Amino acid sequence: MAAPENYPVEWEADVVLADGGTARLRPIRPDDADLLVDFYARVSDESKYLRFFAPYPVLSDADIEKFTVVDYHDRVALILVERDRMIAVGRYDRTTPTDAEVAFLVEDGHQGRGVGQLLLEHLAEAAREREVARFTAEVLPQNRRMVKVFADAGYTVKRAFDDGVIVVEFPIEPTDTSMAVMERREHRAEAASIRRLLQPERVVLVGAAGRLRRLVHTVQSAGFRGALEVVVTDGEEVSGVPNTASLAEVEGDIDLVCAAVGAAEVADIVLRASDRHASGVVILASTSEQHDSLDPATLVGLARSHGLRAVGPQALGLINTDHLVQLNVSPAPMPRSGVVGIYSQSAAVGVILLSRALTTNVGVSNFITSGSFADVTGNDVMQFWEDDPATQVCVLSLDALGNPRKFTRIARRLASRKPVVVFAPSHAERAHHAGVRHDLPEAPAVAVDSLFRQSGVIVVDRRDHMYDIAQILARQPLPKGRRVRVVTTSFALSHHVVSHCTRNRLHPDPAVVTATGDWQAAVSAAEQALADDTVDAVVCTIALLEDDSPLRAHEALSVLAATSSKPLIGVFIDFTAVEAEETGPDGPGHLPTFSNYGEAVQALGEITDYALWREEQENARVIEPDTDLEAAEALVERVLTESPLGRRLDDGETEELLAAFGIPCVSHRHVDTTADAVAVAEEFGWSVVLKATRPGVRGRPDLASVFRNLDSAEEMAEAWEDLGRLVAALGVGGPDDQKLAHPVVQPQAPPGVALRLRAIEDPAFGPMVSIGVDGLPAELLGDVSWAVPPLTRGDAVQMVAQLKAAPLLMGRDGAAPVDLERVYDLLHRLVALKDALPQVSEVVLTPVQAAAGDLWVLGARAHLVPAGQRDAQARTLG
């Protein structure tokens, strides 16, 4: 039976339960009658009594119709489906225009998995879209579990006792508390799902015998602590492990299935794994078949509907070096154990990353390749890393950004606790995840890396450099400042190392140079530097050694590194590989070892930037300026009611919108003739400006399109003629076509620096804000800095400081510096506007005249579009 015409397909979602399992959440349909009857038969009599307040052993035909036939407006029901079975249902029924009664029923075997909280979140989201403001519920006193669902939801709940039942009511508008509760639950659930993949007790490998023999060897060589079995698909036998002809014949439950099979076999693998209650399925990369015929979305839907997480297709595998697990389901040798977690999507990139970890001898805590962009994402893995005590450094290489807005939210939270190193996210493709709008402006690629850096992520543009950074982070403490002591056995090298420190934003002392080859003196100088309170990090470069001196120097520096409270880095310029001798677990207290001082110093500079960012975050406060959100929302609703497809706001509407966020605009009027210009100037009381606003005419470096200090009709007429000559000279029109320059008249503002601020709703990243000096620096040279909400004061300061034209604002060549506090305030207000109103697809403030004592917004434009996405309150996978 087809779904009803008004069936809200956008409410369908894959969700992760509290134990890490997955399920499909969707609205109920009339053809779910059999699912409902089967579900109700599995619910205990006690749970039925708690739901209906009386014995209710079976559902009548009238009940079935009532519960499955809803209008998706005043009566809404959502169900959870796992392995083709309904496991829970939640519903609301509107009782007044703004109130609705909510109720749930969860199968007993699935209670305690966070099902009630999930249903409540999604029902509340659906109800808000239907203009319901408050939920009510009646609960029996002994139904403590349901009372706890409401109490733990984060809403402001009122409870009363009436006629033997507890009456609960609460507004469903999201609060800071409810949002924090939802994020914590999302975090715990997604982390649990990855933990189950990496900590299996029973693994089954599926594939042809030749491939399985190699996999069995890597699994056994790693010392896997659990049980290993194989299902051989070509009739041969794999020695050393139990063999089974098919997954259907495997007895008992399985934790993880890893399959090297063709596309046609994947669906059956997933179904059979689900029958054995597996936590996940890994579809490994194959050289014989590239799974081109396997749609990743099909694999995702199949796995999630059966309660599994899917890694692949085309995954390299999984590694967990924890001594209690020792899992290596990949073609690679088991890496040294350590504290660096690695995630990549493509198998080829996974090979590059894992090979580099092996050659640099950097210890790994866990390694995941998700394969073709499908189920498991970098978001899920970061959720796991945040709580994983074994992972202290997080390394990611992304081929596609599935849900970048969620990625930046999680990355910022993770980076405040653990370093996150990402290969240039601007190089990744923007995957077309659910809800992406394609009628919105996109931020340039350079803005993407900027916003990740704002989130505390260390962004690199070379994958090999990720390990330069990772080994310092993994082995030594974070620096407390930029002061560096360079110790070296080469006078010639000392100048190069010191210069490189300066170029990487470090503050080096004069280098300490010992006699050539005197590594003992260099070690002694490094020890003294570590004890010096005026030094934050030490780079010890030892060159031109003989015999076994490199090994002895490395050993001596390693002793210092083991107890150092500040980073010590060893650079060995010789023909002996000292690091290759290191064995055993890697981690804090070991010596970061390099053969190139440039890589070491660059990595230290980036780590120092991160350390200072993290220190700032401890006291960072998001600035929330006073606004009149109600007035702004009323304006947006009025415009979109009149123009459902959206439109550009006129000048009056733009000024009204900005005023709601405390951004006053200097009034201006568009004019078409000299007479219009004179009339407007008289209205303003003269001392006005005539200027062109057409792109290509405005913003010229010679300011030929701006006519200032006009105080009479004669001066206006002369300026009007000059504008006509400019229009003709530029080839825009003839000398009498001034209106083609889109001229405006407005009051004269005092001299200052012209800025351009812009806010957009990027289709993937959401609200983004930029600032630059107006004119050529921003338009042609790309001298623009970007940021995303929330914006701290430090973020605003950094946005301005990053501009190459920033000296113009600081008082260059004797000019008075502009009032930067007003610039920061304007940034915060523009961010508040864009964050609060996703319907504002773009707003541009240009020019913004910043001066020593004030700031004037001299021009602005804004564009509205209908909000095409549901609010992102309820949890979904992605």
PDB file of C-alpha atoms in Angstrom, residues 120 135 147 149-160 166-171:
ATOM      1  CA  LEU A 120      10.177  12.471  22.516  1.00  0.00           C
ATOM      2  CA  PHE A 135       3.144  18.663  25.638  1.00  0.00           C
ATOM      3  CA  VAL A 147       8.442   9.831  34.462  1.00  0.00           C
ATOM      4  CA  VAL A 149      12.019  10.206  30.331  1.00  0.00           C
ATOM      5  CA  PHE A 150      10.217  13.506  30.849  1.00  0.00           C
ATOM      6  CA  ALA A 151      12.389  14.571  33.787  1.00  0.00           C
ATOM      7  CA  ASP A 152      15.626  13.875  31.897  1.00  0.00           C
ATOM      8  CA  ALA A 153      14.538  15.588  28.680  1.00  0.00           C
ATOM      9  CA  GLY A 154      15.961  18.962  29.673  1.00  0.00           C
ATOM     10  CA  TYR A 155      12.649  20.803  29.358  1.00  0.00           C
ATOM     11  CA  THR A 156      11.056  22.798  32.183  1.00  0.00           C
ATOM     12  CA  VAL A 157       8.604  20.177  33.471  1.00  0.00           C
ATOM     13  CA  LYS A 158       5.664  20.812  35.803  1.00  0.00           C
ATOM     14  CA  ARG A 159       4.157  17.859  37.636  1.00  0.00           C
ATOM     15  CA  ALA A 160       0.909  17.534  39.554  1.00  0.00           C
ATOM     16  CA  ILE A 166       0.769  12.168  37.649  1.00  0.00           C
ATOM     17  CA  VAL A 167      -0.028  14.965  35.200  1.00  0.00           C
ATOM     18  CA  VAL A 168       3.065  16.259  33.410  1.00  0.00           C
ATOM     19  CA  GLU A 169       3.254  19.337  31.208  1.00  0.00           C
ATOM     20  CA  PHE A 170       6.162  21.193  29.629  1.00  0.00           C
ATOM     21  CA  PRO A 171       6.855  23.659  26.800  1.00  0.00           C
TER      22      PRO A 171
END
